Every structure is written in structure tokens, then in C-alpha cells.
Coordinates of C-alpha atoms and ligand atoms in Angstrom, one line a residue:
M436 CA 128.2 87.7 85.0
L437 CA 126.0 87.3 87.9
F438 CA 122.7 85.0 87.3
H439 CA 119.8 84.0 89.6
D440 CA 116.9 82.0 88.9
V441 CA 114.4 84.2 90.3
L442 CA 115.7 87.8 91.3
V443 CA 113.8 89.7 93.8
I444 CA 114.3 94.0 94.0
G445 CA 113.4 94.8 97.6
G446 CA 114.5 93.7 101.2
G447 CA 110.9 94.4 102.8
L448 CA 108.0 92.3 103.7
A449 CA 106.9 91.3 100.1
G450 CA 110.3 90.8 98.7
L451 CA 111.3 88.7 101.7
R452 CA 108.3 86.7 101.7
A453 CA 108.1 86.2 97.7
A454 CA 112.1 85.4 98.4
I455 CA 111.4 82.6 100.9
A456 CA 108.4 81.4 98.6
A457 CA 110.9 80.8 95.6
A458 CA 113.8 79.6 98.3
E459 CA 110.9 77.2 99.7
K460 CA 110.3 75.8 95.7
K461 CA 114.1 75.5 95.5
A462 CA 114.8 78.3 93.2
D463 CA 118.2 79.9 93.1
V464 CA 117.1 83.4 94.4
G465 CA 118.9 86.6 95.0
I466 CA 117.7 89.8 96.7
V467 CA 118.8 93.1 95.6
T468 CA 118.1 95.9 98.2
R469 CA 119.0 99.2 98.6
L470 CA 118.1 99.5 102.2
Y471 CA 119.8 96.5 105.0
P472 CA 116.3 94.4 104.5
P473 CA 115.6 94.8 108.6
R474 CA 115.8 99.0 107.7
S475 CA 113.1 98.6 105.2
H476 CA 110.1 100.7 105.2
S477 CA 107.7 97.5 106.1
G478 CA 109.8 97.8 109.9
Q479 CA 107.9 101.4 110.2
A480 CA 104.3 99.6 110.6
Q481 CA 102.8 99.9 113.5
G482 CA 99.0 99.1 113.9
G483 CA 98.5 95.7 112.8
I484 CA 98.0 93.1 109.9
N485 CA 94.5 92.0 109.4
A486 CA 93.0 88.2 109.6
A487 CA 89.4 87.2 110.6
L488 CA 90.5 84.6 113.1
A489 CA 87.5 85.7 115.5
N490 CA 90.1 85.8 118.8
N491 CA 88.6 88.5 120.2
P492 CA 85.2 88.0 122.2
K493 CA 83.3 90.7 120.0
A494 CA 84.6 89.3 116.8
A495 CA 83.3 85.5 117.5
D496 CA 81.6 85.3 114.0
D497 CA 83.8 87.0 112.3
T498 CA 85.1 84.9 108.7
P499 CA 87.2 85.5 106.4
E500 CA 84.0 85.9 103.7
R501 CA 83.0 88.9 106.4
H502 CA 86.7 90.6 106.0
G503 CA 86.4 90.2 102.3
F504 CA 83.1 92.2 101.9
D505 CA 84.4 94.5 104.5
T506 CA 87.6 95.0 101.9
I507 CA 85.4 95.8 98.6
K508 CA 83.1 98.2 100.7
G509 CA 86.5 99.7 102.0
S510 CA 87.6 99.9 98.3
D511 CA 84.6 101.7 97.1
Y512 CA 83.9 99.1 94.8
L513 CA 86.9 99.4 92.7
A514 CA 89.1 96.3 93.7
D515 CA 88.6 93.0 91.7
Q516 CA 86.6 90.9 93.9
D517 CA 88.3 87.6 93.7
A518 CA 91.3 88.8 93.9
S519 CA 90.4 90.4 97.6
I520 CA 88.7 87.2 98.6
F521 CA 91.7 85.4 97.4
L522 CA 93.2 87.7 100.2
T523 CA 91.2 87.5 102.9
E524 CA 90.6 83.7 102.1
Q525 CA 94.8 83.1 103.3
A526 CA 95.1 85.5 106.0
P527 CA 94.2 83.1 108.8
E528 CA 96.6 80.7 107.5
A529 CA 99.3 83.5 106.6
I530 CA 99.3 84.6 110.6
F531 CA 100.0 81.4 111.7
E532 CA 102.5 80.5 109.7
I533 CA 104.1 83.8 110.7
E534 CA 103.5 82.7 114.5
H535 CA 104.9 79.4 113.9
W536 CA 108.1 81.1 112.8
G537 CA 108.1 83.0 116.1
C538 CA 106.9 86.6 115.4
P539 CA 105.9 87.5 119.1
F540 CA 102.0 88.9 118.6
S541 CA 100.5 90.6 121.5
R542 CA 98.3 87.8 123.1
N543 CA 95.0 88.5 124.8
Q544 CA 93.9 86.6 128.3
E545 CA 93.3 83.5 126.4
G546 CA 96.8 83.7 125.5
K547 CA 96.0 84.1 121.5
I548 CA 96.9 86.4 119.1
A549 CA 95.2 90.0 120.5
Q550 CA 92.9 91.3 117.9
R551 CA 92.5 94.9 117.7
P552 CA 89.5 97.1 115.9
F553 CA 90.5 98.8 112.7
G554 CA 88.7 101.4 110.1
G555 CA 86.0 100.1 108.0
A556 CA 86.5 96.7 109.7
G557 CA 83.1 95.2 111.1
Y558 CA 85.3 93.3 114.1
P559 CA 88.3 93.6 115.6
R560 CA 90.6 91.5 113.3
T561 CA 93.7 93.6 113.5
C562 CA 96.4 90.9 114.9
Y563 CA 99.3 93.4 116.3
G564 CA 102.7 93.1 118.0
T565 CA 102.2 96.3 120.5
D566 CA 102.7 99.6 117.9
K567 CA 105.5 97.4 116.3
T568 CA 103.8 95.2 114.3
G569 CA 106.0 95.9 111.0
H570 CA 109.0 95.6 112.7
Y571 CA 108.5 92.0 114.4
I572 CA 107.3 90.3 111.2
L573 CA 110.3 91.9 109.1
Q574 CA 112.9 90.2 111.6
T575 CA 110.6 87.0 111.8
F576 CA 110.9 87.0 107.9
F577 CA 114.8 88.2 107.9
E578 CA 115.5 85.3 109.9
Q579 CA 114.1 83.2 107.4
T580 CA 115.8 84.0 104.8
I581 CA 119.2 83.7 106.8
K582 CA 117.6 80.1 107.0
H583 CA 117.6 79.5 103.0
D584 CA 120.8 80.8 102.8
I585 CA 119.4 83.6 100.4
K586 CA 121.8 85.3 98.3
T587 CA 121.6 89.3 99.2
Y588 CA 123.1 92.2 97.8
N589 CA 123.0 95.3 100.2
E590 CA 123.0 98.7 99.5
W591 CA 122.8 97.8 95.6
I592 CA 120.5 100.3 94.0
V593 CA 118.4 99.4 90.7
I594 CA 118.3 101.3 88.2
A595 CA 116.7 99.6 85.5
L596 CA 115.0 96.5 83.9
A597 CA 116.7 94.8 81.3
K598 CA 114.7 93.2 78.5
D599 CA 115.3 90.8 75.7
V600 CA 113.0 91.0 72.9
D601 CA 109.8 90.8 74.7
S602 CA 110.7 89.6 78.3
C603 CA 112.2 90.6 81.3
C604 CA 115.9 89.1 81.6
G605 CA 117.4 90.8 84.9
V606 CA 118.3 94.2 86.0
I607 CA 121.1 96.4 85.8
A608 CA 122.2 98.5 89.6
V609 CA 124.6 100.5 91.0
N610 CA 127.0 98.3 93.5
M611 CA 127.2 101.7 96.4
H612 CA 129.8 100.4 98.0
S613 CA 131.9 100.0 94.6
G614 CA 130.1 102.9 92.7
Q615 CA 130.0 100.2 89.7
L616 CA 127.2 99.6 87.3
E617 CA 126.8 95.9 87.6
A618 CA 124.0 93.6 85.1
I619 CA 122.5 90.9 87.0
G620 CA 120.7 88.2 84.9
A621 CA 117.7 86.4 86.1
N622 CA 114.5 84.3 83.9
A623 CA 112.3 86.1 86.3
V624 CA 112.5 89.5 88.7
I625 CA 109.9 90.3 90.9
F626 CA 109.8 94.0 92.2
A627 CA 109.2 95.1 96.1
T628 CA 110.1 98.1 95.8
G629 CA 107.4 99.9 98.4
G630 CA 104.9 102.6 98.0
S631 CA 105.9 105.7 96.2
A632 CA 104.1 108.6 98.7
R633 CA 107.6 110.3 98.8
M634 CA 106.1 112.4 95.8
Y635 CA 104.0 114.5 98.2
G636 CA 105.8 116.5 100.6
N637 CA 103.4 116.1 103.7
T638 CA 104.3 112.2 104.0
T639 CA 104.4 109.3 106.8
N640 CA 106.8 107.9 104.2
G641 CA 110.8 107.6 104.8
L642 CA 113.2 109.4 102.8
T643 CA 113.3 106.0 100.3
S644 CA 109.8 105.7 99.5
T645 CA 110.1 107.4 95.8
A646 CA 108.4 106.8 93.3
F647 CA 111.2 105.2 91.3
G648 CA 110.7 102.1 91.6
V649 CA 107.3 101.8 89.6
A650 CA 109.0 104.5 87.4
M651 CA 111.3 101.6 86.2
P652 CA 109.0 99.5 84.8
Y653 CA 106.6 102.1 83.9
W654 CA 109.8 103.1 81.5
A655 CA 109.8 99.9 80.3
G656 CA 106.5 100.0 79.1
V657 CA 104.5 97.9 81.6
P658 CA 101.2 99.8 82.8
L659 CA 100.6 101.3 86.4
K660 CA 97.3 100.8 87.5
D661 CA 94.8 103.7 89.4
M662 CA 97.8 105.4 90.6
E663 CA 95.1 108.4 91.1
F664 CA 94.0 106.9 94.2
V665 CA 96.3 108.2 97.0
Q666 CA 95.6 107.5 100.6
F667 CA 95.8 110.2 103.1
H668 CA 96.3 108.8 106.6
P669 CA 93.8 110.8 108.6
T670 CA 96.4 110.8 111.8
S671 CA 99.8 111.7 111.5
L672 CA 101.7 114.2 114.3
Y673 CA 101.7 117.5 113.3
P674 CA 103.6 119.4 111.7
S675 CA 106.5 116.2 110.6
N676 CA 103.6 114.1 109.7
I677 CA 104.9 111.3 111.0
L678 CA 102.5 108.3 111.2
M679 CA 100.0 108.0 114.5
T680 CA 98.4 104.4 113.9
E681 CA 94.7 103.5 113.5
G682 CA 95.5 101.7 116.6
C683 CA 95.2 104.9 118.8
R684 CA 91.6 105.1 117.7
G685 CA 91.5 101.3 117.9
E686 CA 92.4 101.1 121.0
G687 CA 89.5 104.1 122.1
G688 CA 91.5 107.2 120.9
I689 CA 88.7 110.0 120.0
L690 CA 88.7 113.1 117.4
T691 CA 88.1 116.5 118.9
N692 CA 87.9 120.0 117.5
N693 CA 88.4 123.4 118.7
T694 CA 85.4 123.8 120.0
G695 CA 85.6 120.3 122.1
E696 CA 83.3 118.7 119.8
R697 CA 83.8 115.2 118.8
F698 CA 83.1 116.1 115.4
M699 CA 82.9 112.4 113.7
Q700 CA 79.0 111.9 114.8
K701 CA 78.5 114.1 111.7
Y702 CA 80.5 112.3 109.1
A703 CA 80.2 108.6 110.5
P704 CA 77.6 108.5 112.9
K705 CA 77.9 104.6 113.5
A706 CA 81.7 103.6 113.2
M707 CA 82.8 107.3 114.4
E708 CA 86.4 107.2 114.6
L709 CA 87.1 103.7 113.5
G710 CA 85.0 105.0 109.8
P711 CA 87.2 103.9 106.4
R712 CA 90.1 106.0 106.2
D713 CA 89.1 108.1 103.1
I714 CA 86.2 109.8 105.3
V715 CA 87.7 110.3 108.2
A716 CA 90.6 112.2 106.6
R717 CA 88.2 114.3 104.5
A718 CA 86.3 114.8 107.8
I719 CA 89.2 116.2 109.7
M720 CA 90.2 118.6 106.6
T721 CA 86.9 119.9 106.6
E722 CA 86.8 120.7 110.3
I723 CA 90.2 122.4 109.8
L724 CA 88.7 124.2 106.7
E725 CA 86.0 125.6 108.2
G726 CA 87.9 127.1 110.7
R727 CA 87.3 124.8 113.5
G728 CA 91.0 123.2 113.9
F729 CA 93.6 124.9 116.0
E730 CA 95.9 127.2 114.0
D731 CA 94.1 125.9 110.8
S732 CA 96.2 123.0 110.6
Y733 CA 95.3 120.5 113.2
V734 CA 92.6 118.9 115.5
H735 CA 93.7 116.9 118.4
L736 CA 93.6 112.9 118.7
D737 CA 92.8 112.8 122.2
L738 CA 94.3 109.3 124.4
T739 CA 94.3 110.3 127.8
H740 CA 91.0 108.8 129.1
L741 CA 92.9 105.6 128.4
G742 CA 95.2 106.1 131.2
R743 CA 98.9 105.5 131.2
A744 CA 98.7 101.3 132.1
K745 CA 96.8 101.1 128.5
I746 CA 98.8 103.5 126.6
M747 CA 102.2 102.2 127.8
E748 CA 100.8 98.3 127.4
R749 CA 99.4 98.9 123.9
L750 CA 100.6 102.4 122.1
P751 CA 104.6 102.8 123.6
G752 CA 105.9 103.5 120.3
I753 CA 103.4 106.3 119.9
R754 CA 103.9 107.8 123.4
D755 CA 108.0 107.6 122.6
I756 CA 107.3 109.5 118.7
T757 CA 105.5 112.1 120.6
L758 CA 107.6 112.9 123.4
D759 CA 110.9 113.0 121.4
F760 CA 109.4 115.0 118.4
I761 CA 107.3 117.2 120.4
G762 CA 107.5 116.7 123.5
L763 CA 103.9 115.6 124.5
D764 CA 103.3 113.1 126.8
P765 CA 100.0 111.8 125.3
I766 CA 99.1 110.4 128.8
E767 CA 98.6 113.8 129.9
K768 CA 97.4 115.8 126.7
P769 CA 95.8 114.9 123.2
I770 CA 97.7 115.0 120.2
P771 CA 97.8 117.5 117.4
I772 CA 97.3 115.3 114.1
Q773 CA 96.4 116.5 110.7
P774 CA 96.0 113.7 107.7
G775 CA 99.3 112.9 105.8
T776 CA 99.7 111.3 102.6
H777 CA 100.4 107.5 103.4
Y778 CA 99.5 104.5 100.8
C779 CA 99.6 104.3 97.1
M780 CA 96.7 101.8 96.2
G781 CA 97.7 102.1 92.6
G782 CA 101.0 100.6 91.2
I783 CA 102.5 98.3 88.6
D784 CA 99.6 96.5 86.9
V785 CA 99.7 93.0 88.0
N786 CA 97.5 89.9 88.4
V787 CA 96.3 87.5 91.5
D788 CA 99.9 85.7 90.5
G789 CA 101.9 89.3 90.5
A790 CA 102.5 89.0 86.9
S791 CA 102.7 92.3 84.6
P792 CA 102.1 91.9 81.1
L793 CA 106.0 91.9 80.6
A794 CA 106.8 88.3 80.3
G795 CA 109.3 87.3 83.5
F796 CA 108.5 90.5 85.2
Y797 CA 106.5 90.3 88.5
A798 CA 105.7 92.6 91.4
A799 CA 104.6 92.5 94.9
G800 CA 103.6 95.0 98.1
E801 CA 102.9 98.2 97.6
C802 CA 105.0 99.0 94.4
S803 CA 102.2 96.7 93.0
C804 CA 98.2 96.6 92.3
V805 CA 96.8 93.7 91.9
S806 CA 93.9 95.4 92.5
V807 CA 92.7 94.4 96.2
H808 CA 92.3 97.6 97.9
G809 CA 90.7 99.8 94.8
A810 CA 89.9 103.2 96.0
N811 CA 90.8 103.0 99.4
R812 CA 92.5 100.4 101.4
L813 CA 91.8 99.4 105.2
G814 CA 94.2 99.9 107.7
G815 CA 96.2 96.5 108.6
N816 CA 95.0 95.2 104.9
S817 CA 98.5 96.3 103.8
L818 CA 100.8 93.8 105.5
L819 CA 98.5 91.5 104.9
D820 CA 99.3 92.3 101.0
T821 CA 102.7 92.1 101.4
V822 CA 102.4 88.7 103.1
V823 CA 99.8 87.1 100.6
F824 CA 101.1 88.5 97.6
G825 CA 104.9 88.2 98.0
K826 CA 104.2 84.3 98.7
R827 CA 101.9 83.7 95.4
A828 CA 104.5 86.1 93.4
G829 CA 107.6 84.1 94.6
A830 CA 105.9 80.5 94.0
V831 CA 104.8 81.1 90.4
A832 CA 107.9 82.9 89.6
A833 CA 109.9 79.6 91.1
D834 CA 107.4 77.7 88.5
F835 CA 107.7 80.0 85.6
V836 CA 111.2 79.6 85.7
K837 CA 111.7 75.6 86.3
D838 CA 112.5 74.6 82.6
K839 CA 114.4 77.9 81.8
P840 CA 118.5 77.6 80.7
K841 CA 120.2 78.3 83.9
Q842 CA 122.0 81.1 82.4
A843 CA 122.6 84.8 81.8
R844 CA 121.1 86.6 78.6
T845 CA 124.6 88.1 78.4
N846 CA 123.7 90.2 74.6
A847 CA 120.4 91.6 76.2
L848 CA 121.9 92.6 79.5
D849 CA 125.3 94.3 78.2
R850 CA 123.3 96.4 76.0
A851 CA 121.1 97.3 78.8
L852 CA 124.4 97.8 81.1
K853 CA 125.9 100.0 78.1
G854 CA 122.8 102.1 77.7
Q855 CA 122.8 102.5 81.6
Q856 CA 126.3 103.6 81.5
E857 CA 125.8 106.3 79.1
M858 CA 122.7 107.6 80.4
L859 CA 125.1 108.4 83.8
D860 CA 127.9 109.4 81.9
R861 CA 125.5 112.0 80.0
M862 CA 124.3 113.1 83.4
Q863 CA 127.6 113.7 84.8
K864 CA 128.7 115.7 81.9
A865 CA 125.4 117.9 81.6
T866 CA 126.0 121.8 81.0
G867 CA 122.8 122.6 82.3
K868 CA 122.1 124.7 85.6
E869 CA 119.1 123.5 87.3
N870 CA 119.0 121.8 91.0
P871 CA 117.2 118.8 91.0
Y872 CA 116.6 118.9 94.2
K873 CA 114.6 122.2 94.3
I874 CA 112.7 120.5 91.6
N875 CA 111.6 117.7 93.5
A876 CA 110.9 120.3 96.5
E877 CA 108.5 122.0 93.9
L878 CA 106.5 119.1 93.3
N879 CA 106.3 117.7 96.8
R880 CA 104.8 121.4 97.5
L881 CA 102.1 121.1 94.6
M882 CA 100.9 117.4 95.0
P883 CA 98.7 118.1 98.0
L884 CA 97.9 120.9 96.7
K885 CA 96.8 119.9 92.9
A886 CA 96.4 116.0 94.2
G887 CA 95.5 116.1 97.4
L888 CA 92.7 114.9 100.1
F889 CA 90.2 117.5 97.5
R890 CA 90.5 117.8 93.8
D891 CA 89.0 119.5 90.7
E892 CA 89.5 120.1 87.1
K893 CA 91.7 123.3 87.7
G894 CA 93.7 122.3 90.1
M895 CA 94.4 119.1 88.5
T896 CA 95.4 120.8 85.0
E897 CA 97.2 123.6 86.6
G898 CA 99.0 120.8 88.3
L899 CA 99.8 118.5 85.2
Q900 CA 101.5 122.0 83.3
Q901 CA 103.6 122.3 86.0
I902 CA 104.8 118.7 86.4
K903 CA 105.4 119.0 83.0
A904 CA 107.2 122.5 83.3
L905 CA 109.8 120.6 86.2
K906 CA 110.1 118.1 83.8
E907 CA 111.5 120.3 81.2
R908 CA 113.5 122.1 83.7
L909 CA 115.1 118.5 84.9
G910 CA 116.0 118.3 81.1
K911 CA 118.8 121.5 82.0
M912 CA 120.1 120.1 85.0
R913 CA 123.3 120.3 86.2
P914 CA 126.1 117.6 86.3
V915 CA 126.0 115.0 88.8
A916 CA 128.4 114.5 91.5
S917 CA 131.3 112.4 90.0
G918 CA 132.8 109.7 92.0
G919 CA 131.9 106.5 92.6
K920 CA 131.1 104.6 96.3
F921 CA 128.0 105.7 97.7
N922 CA 127.2 108.8 95.3
F923 CA 123.7 109.0 96.1
D924 CA 123.7 112.6 93.9
R925 CA 123.5 110.7 90.4
I926 CA 120.1 107.8 92.3
W927 CA 118.2 110.9 93.8
A928 CA 118.2 112.6 90.1
L929 CA 117.1 109.4 88.8
E930 CA 114.4 109.0 91.6
I931 CA 113.3 112.5 90.8
K932 CA 112.8 111.9 87.4
G933 CA 110.9 109.1 88.5
N934 CA 108.8 110.9 90.8
L935 CA 107.8 113.2 88.0
D936 CA 106.8 111.0 85.4
V937 CA 104.7 109.1 87.6
A938 CA 102.8 112.1 89.3
E939 CA 102.4 112.9 85.5
A940 CA 100.8 109.5 85.4
L941 CA 98.5 110.2 88.6
M942 CA 97.5 113.5 87.8
A943 CA 96.6 112.5 84.4
G944 CA 94.4 109.5 86.0
G945 CA 92.9 112.2 88.2
L946 CA 91.6 114.6 85.7
A947 CA 90.2 112.3 83.7
R948 CA 88.1 110.4 85.9
K949 CA 85.4 112.9 86.8
E950 CA 83.9 111.4 89.7
S951 CA 84.8 110.7 93.0
R952 CA 85.5 107.3 94.6
G953 CA 87.6 106.7 97.8
S954 CA 90.3 108.4 98.3
H955 CA 90.0 110.5 94.9
Y956 CA 87.5 112.8 95.9
R957 CA 86.6 115.7 93.5
R958 CA 84.6 118.9 94.1
D959 CA 83.5 119.2 91.1
F960 CA 82.5 115.8 90.5
D961 CA 81.4 114.6 94.2
K962 CA 79.1 111.4 93.7
R963 CA 80.5 107.8 92.4
D964 CA 79.9 107.6 88.7
D965 CA 79.3 103.6 88.3
K966 CA 78.3 104.0 84.6
N967 CA 81.0 105.7 83.2
F968 CA 84.1 104.9 86.2
L969 CA 83.3 101.7 87.6
K970 CA 86.8 101.0 85.8
H971 CA 90.3 100.7 86.3
T972 CA 92.6 103.1 84.7
L973 CA 95.8 102.1 83.2
A974 CA 98.6 104.5 82.6
T975 CA 101.3 103.6 79.7
Y976 CA 104.7 105.9 79.3
T977 CA 105.0 107.6 76.5
P978 CA 107.7 110.7 76.1
A979 CA 104.6 113.1 75.9
G980 CA 103.3 111.5 79.3
A981 CA 100.8 109.0 80.4
Q982 CA 98.7 107.4 77.9
L983 CA 95.3 106.8 79.5
S984 CA 93.5 103.3 78.6
Y985 CA 90.6 101.7 81.2
R986 CA 90.0 97.8 82.3
D987 CA 86.6 96.5 83.9
V988 CA 86.5 96.2 87.2
Q989 CA 85.7 92.1 88.1
I990 CA 82.4 92.4 90.1
T991 CA 81.9 88.6 91.0
K992 CA 80.1 88.6 94.4
Y993 CA 79.2 92.1 95.4
Q994 CA 77.0 94.5 93.2
P995 CA 77.8 98.4 94.2
E996 CA 76.2 99.8 96.7
E997 CA 76.4 103.3 98.9
R998 CA 78.8 103.4 101.2
K999 CA 77.3 104.1 104.6
Y1000 CA 79.3 103.9 107.9
Ligands
FAD637 C1 104.5 105.1 109.3 C2 103.9 103.8 108.3 C3 103.0 102.5 109.3 C4 102.4 101.9 108.7 N1 101.5 100.9 109.4 C5 100.7 99.9 108.7 C6 100.1 98.6 109.8 O1 100.1 98.8 110.6 N2 99.5 97.7 109.2 C7 99.4 98.0 107.5 O2 99.2 97.2 106.9 N3 100.1 98.7 106.6 C8 100.6 99.9 106.9 N4 101.7 100.3 106.6 C9 101.6 100.1 105.0 C10 102.8 99.1 104.9 O3 103.9 99.3 106.1 C11 103.4 99.2 103.7 O4 102.9 99.2 102.5 C12 104.2 97.9 103.1 O5 105.0 97.6 104.6 C13 105.2 97.7 102.1 O6 106.0 97.0 102.3 P1 106.5 96.5 100.8 O7 107.9 95.3 101.0 O8 106.0 96.9 99.6 O9 107.8 97.9 100.7 P2 108.9 98.2 101.5 O10 109.3 97.8 103.2 O11 108.8 99.7 101.9 O12 110.2 97.3 101.4 C14 110.7 98.5 100.0 C15 112.2 97.0 99.3 O13 112.3 97.6 98.3 C16 114.0 98.2 98.6 N5 114.2 99.3 97.6 C17 113.5 100.3 96.8 N6 113.8 100.6 95.4 C18 114.8 100.1 95.3 C19 116.0 99.8 94.3 N7 116.0 100.9 93.5 N8 116.9 98.9 94.1 C20 116.8 97.9 94.8 N9 116.3 98.2 96.2 C21 114.9 98.9 96.4 C22 114.3 99.0 99.8 O14 115.5 98.9 100.2 C23 113.2 98.2 100.7 O15 114.0 96.9 101.0 C24 102.1 101.5 107.0 C25 103.0 102.8 106.6 C26 103.6 103.4 106.9 C27 104.3 104.3 106.5

């Protein structure tokens, strides 16, 4: 049976960084990844990665501490403060490491790593490689995994965790090339399966960013934390919702409505377009809902005043996207944009070591919730999160496995394999009529309406009922396609089940949180309520739905105050 000391699931930035860290500690590491690593979603990250390097002349007195404060304030005080401070303290070293590994960051006049302003940040501290930062860092990490000779199972899709009594002992995966189900044993498993924004139809995320990655540990008894906090990015291209990076506003782009008004002066008079994402996204949506948008659907992101040279140097990828997808040149005309579902602040419940409550099971990157982003993530802090906590989880997992027997726990793995094989066989022999894709399309439609930028009791109650009805329909599914090699039909059916169960946890958490905080904005409770809700939501899976409990937020340095920008 296949076995690795440490098994990493996911070949994006968090997964690769975790694998490198474990390999540096001489653990025998394997990576299982659905996508060939350089094709992972991290490669789409455009705008940059934050670190208080103080390279920009306007940021000479920037410090990791100030970065920490901005992150905590941006989180609407739901972040665990020691964790956020750890993140920002590690940031400069993390960037220098990536630089020394050969990442081609853009440079300023002095030849230092260039830094641009991003939303909710007191200083220009977002390091970038034009508007392709994620792509450059991902290639850099991929080279390191080759250097360390890390075994990678490309186009293998994990479908379940394997548990031995009360610890994780590996995973069950489908080798898409052969169609075979395989058990892989490990003493530590690190999930780095990325974000879940594909529960929503109006998303900036690629097709593989479904909730399946967080659903697997959820089904295995690991709680999900703060799932109700979903980030809606202010500027996604209308109508496809492809991301228009915050770097556009960082470089001086402005937002205007159908009267030509630069409306952010009403919502964030000091920060303007560089307010935090929750505030800017709500401002745009308010303009549209109150009739000051175009075609009731979008406002303008105007870059025309930046001029050709700056756009070609700093935002060439953005220009390519608008030319390719809507035939518009941002050098000449403003870009039609609207908010799009972008990022999950919530995820698998882990601590700063990436450790979950299940022994031997770790998570890092967007699928996890440490929590450093709380109720609203700052742009540029997610790439940082993948790099810092990926490294940490890999190193801690390598220490955890050091003295463990180096062999697969075959009884538990065989049991898990048999269980998953029987489940797939049942799906193939199903006698129902329901089309899973139609069910997912309905979920995609309802999520922005019932748990979108603006929420209330009525909408979320209806949303919860609708999700339960969709779950019942999924139970009466038509048989999945037969055949083994690259049979995505059965994988997608499992992903849809994951989307539904996690969406249910999200909706239940949102309904119970009777306050507005960061990205979770309720029209019926429009104020933050620290007395009752300065706490993390934990959702534990039961077949009847999510069971909610709560945990205190770690407030160690900064007392919560009203956010003003
Ligand atoms: C368009 C866009 C632009 C962004 N720009 C920025 C930015 O400029 N700065 C910033 O800080 N953040 C940005 N973000 C957010 C950031 O890119 C992501 O949060 C981050 O890259 C996620 O990295 P990850 O390693 O956690 O996941 P991913 O990069 O999504 O990797 C997930 C990996 O898991 C694998 N996987 C998933 N499920 C399975 C399975 N069942 N079995 C096996 N393998 C599996 C996938 O193949 C993939 O390799 C952006 C996000 C988007 C959508």
C-alpha cells in the first residue's frame, strides 16, 4: 500500500509550501493534487502579497506591527490577534525567501521589491510581479518541489479521509488516469485544497474551487469555523465576474456611477477606493440597487487617466482580460464592474500550527481558518497566509511524524477504501432521476440572493429551507456515468454534495449571527454586537444539518473599536 510520512493534498501555494517545509525536515512527503501544481488556482492571483518591507517612499515607517493592526482592524476584530501578528511578523522573511528562490518581483527605482497600495492598509505594502504575482510565486515553489524530489500524484482526486480510531491515517483518492480507487497511508495529512467560492454562481474563482475540500474533513467530524464570512470582491468584470485586481485601484483607478460621481467619498471619505473590500463592495452594490449603476448591474472602474505606459507596465494582464472577454481597452474606456464572490474567510478549524482537533490532520491556505482574516480579509493577505501557514503546517507535521512507525495502518485504510468503493457503486446503481448539475446550478443561483452582500432573517431562513430541499433531491439522483478513466461525473456529484452541506453550514451560521460584522452584513441587525457575537462560529456535521457552537476570539493587543476609513 502507498505510504508517506506526510501527505499533502493540494498543489497550490499552501500545499507546495507545506510540502517543501516537511521535506526540509527530511520527512518523506507526497503531494496528491487534482490539478498539475502550476495550474492551481493560486496561479490566478494578480495583485500581490503583503509584507511591511518599507520599500515604498510613502511607507518608510511601516512595520510588521502596523501591518498586524491593519489586518485586525480589517477583520472587524474577529481575527485571533496573536495569529494575525504572527502572520505579519513572518511576512518580510517569507518574501525574502521567495525572492532568493528566484521569484521575479517587480522592482522600484532603487531596485528593491516594488510595493503598491492595497485596500484597508495604512501603507503601500503589497509586493507584486506586475499583475501575475500568484503565477510567479507558484512557479517558484514548484521548482523547489522538483529540487527536493517530492513525489507528486498529479490528477489524483482525494474523496475521503481515512481514520484509525481517533486519528487521521491517510486518504482515499481516485487516480483519474486509471479510474482506480487508491488508499494512501500517512502519519500526517495536510489539506490545502483551496477556497469554496464555487458554492456561488457569481464568482471570481475557477471551476475547481468547490466546497468539496472542506466538506471531506467536515464529514469526518472536524468542525468548520466562521463559514458565514464570505468575501465579495468589489471589482469583478461584468458580466463574467473575472477578477479585476485591487491593484487597479492601488495604481490609482477610480470608481464612478452613472452620473460620473466618484461615489466612494460618501462611504469612505479618507480611504476612498482603497477602503477595505467589505465596505467598497457594499458601496458599489448600494449605488447599483439605488439606481445609480448602469443597466441596473454595474458601475465603472476607470483607469483611463493612468495612461498607456502605466497600464502596460503594471496591469498588462487586466488589459488582456478586458480585450479578450468584452473587447474593451481600459486605456481608452472605463471597465464595467460589479462585486463577485471571491474568498472564504471561514474554513477547516485549525490553530497557528495548522493542527485541527483530529490528531494527525492539518490544513493550510484558503481551505483553512486559523483565523487571521476574521470577518474580512485584506487584499494581499491571502497569498501571505498560504506561504506562512503552509510552511508552519509542513514543519509541525514533520515534527509530529518523527517517531511514528513508517508504515500504513492497513486495516483502517482497507476499511475506508471498501466504504468509499461501496459508496461509488451505489452512485452508479442509483435509480433516481434528479440531475446533479441542475441542483448545483440552483444552489449557485440562490447563494448570492440569500447569503450575499446583504442578508436578513427571511432570506437566510428561505435559503436554508431551499438547501435542505436540494439535498433531498440529490438523494434521488440519477446514476453517475459508468467507466473509470477520467470519469468526472462521479467526482462532480460528490462535489455537489459537498457544496450543499457546506452551504447549509454557512447559511445556518449566518442566520444565528444576529449582527453585522465585516463581510456578514444583515439589514435586520445592521450594527456589530461585541457583547453577544465577538466569537467564532463552529459548525459540526450531523446528517440533519450543521450543529453550531462558539469559541471566544483571542483579543490580546487591540480592543475592538468602530472601523472608520
Ligand atoms: C482571481 C483571483 C485573484 C487573487 N489574487 C490575490 C492576490 O493578488 N493576493 C492575495 O493575497 N490573494 C489573492 N487571491 C486569493 C488567493 O489567490 C487564494 O486564496 C490562494 O491562492 C489559495 O491558495 P491555496 O493554496 O489555498 O489553494 P489553491 O491554489 O486553490 O490550490 C488548491 C489545490 O488543491 C488541489 N485540490 C483541491 N481539491 C482536491 C482534491 N479533492 N484532491 C486532490 N487535490 C485537490 C487543487 O488541484 C490545487 O492544486 C486571489 C483569488 C482569486 C480567485
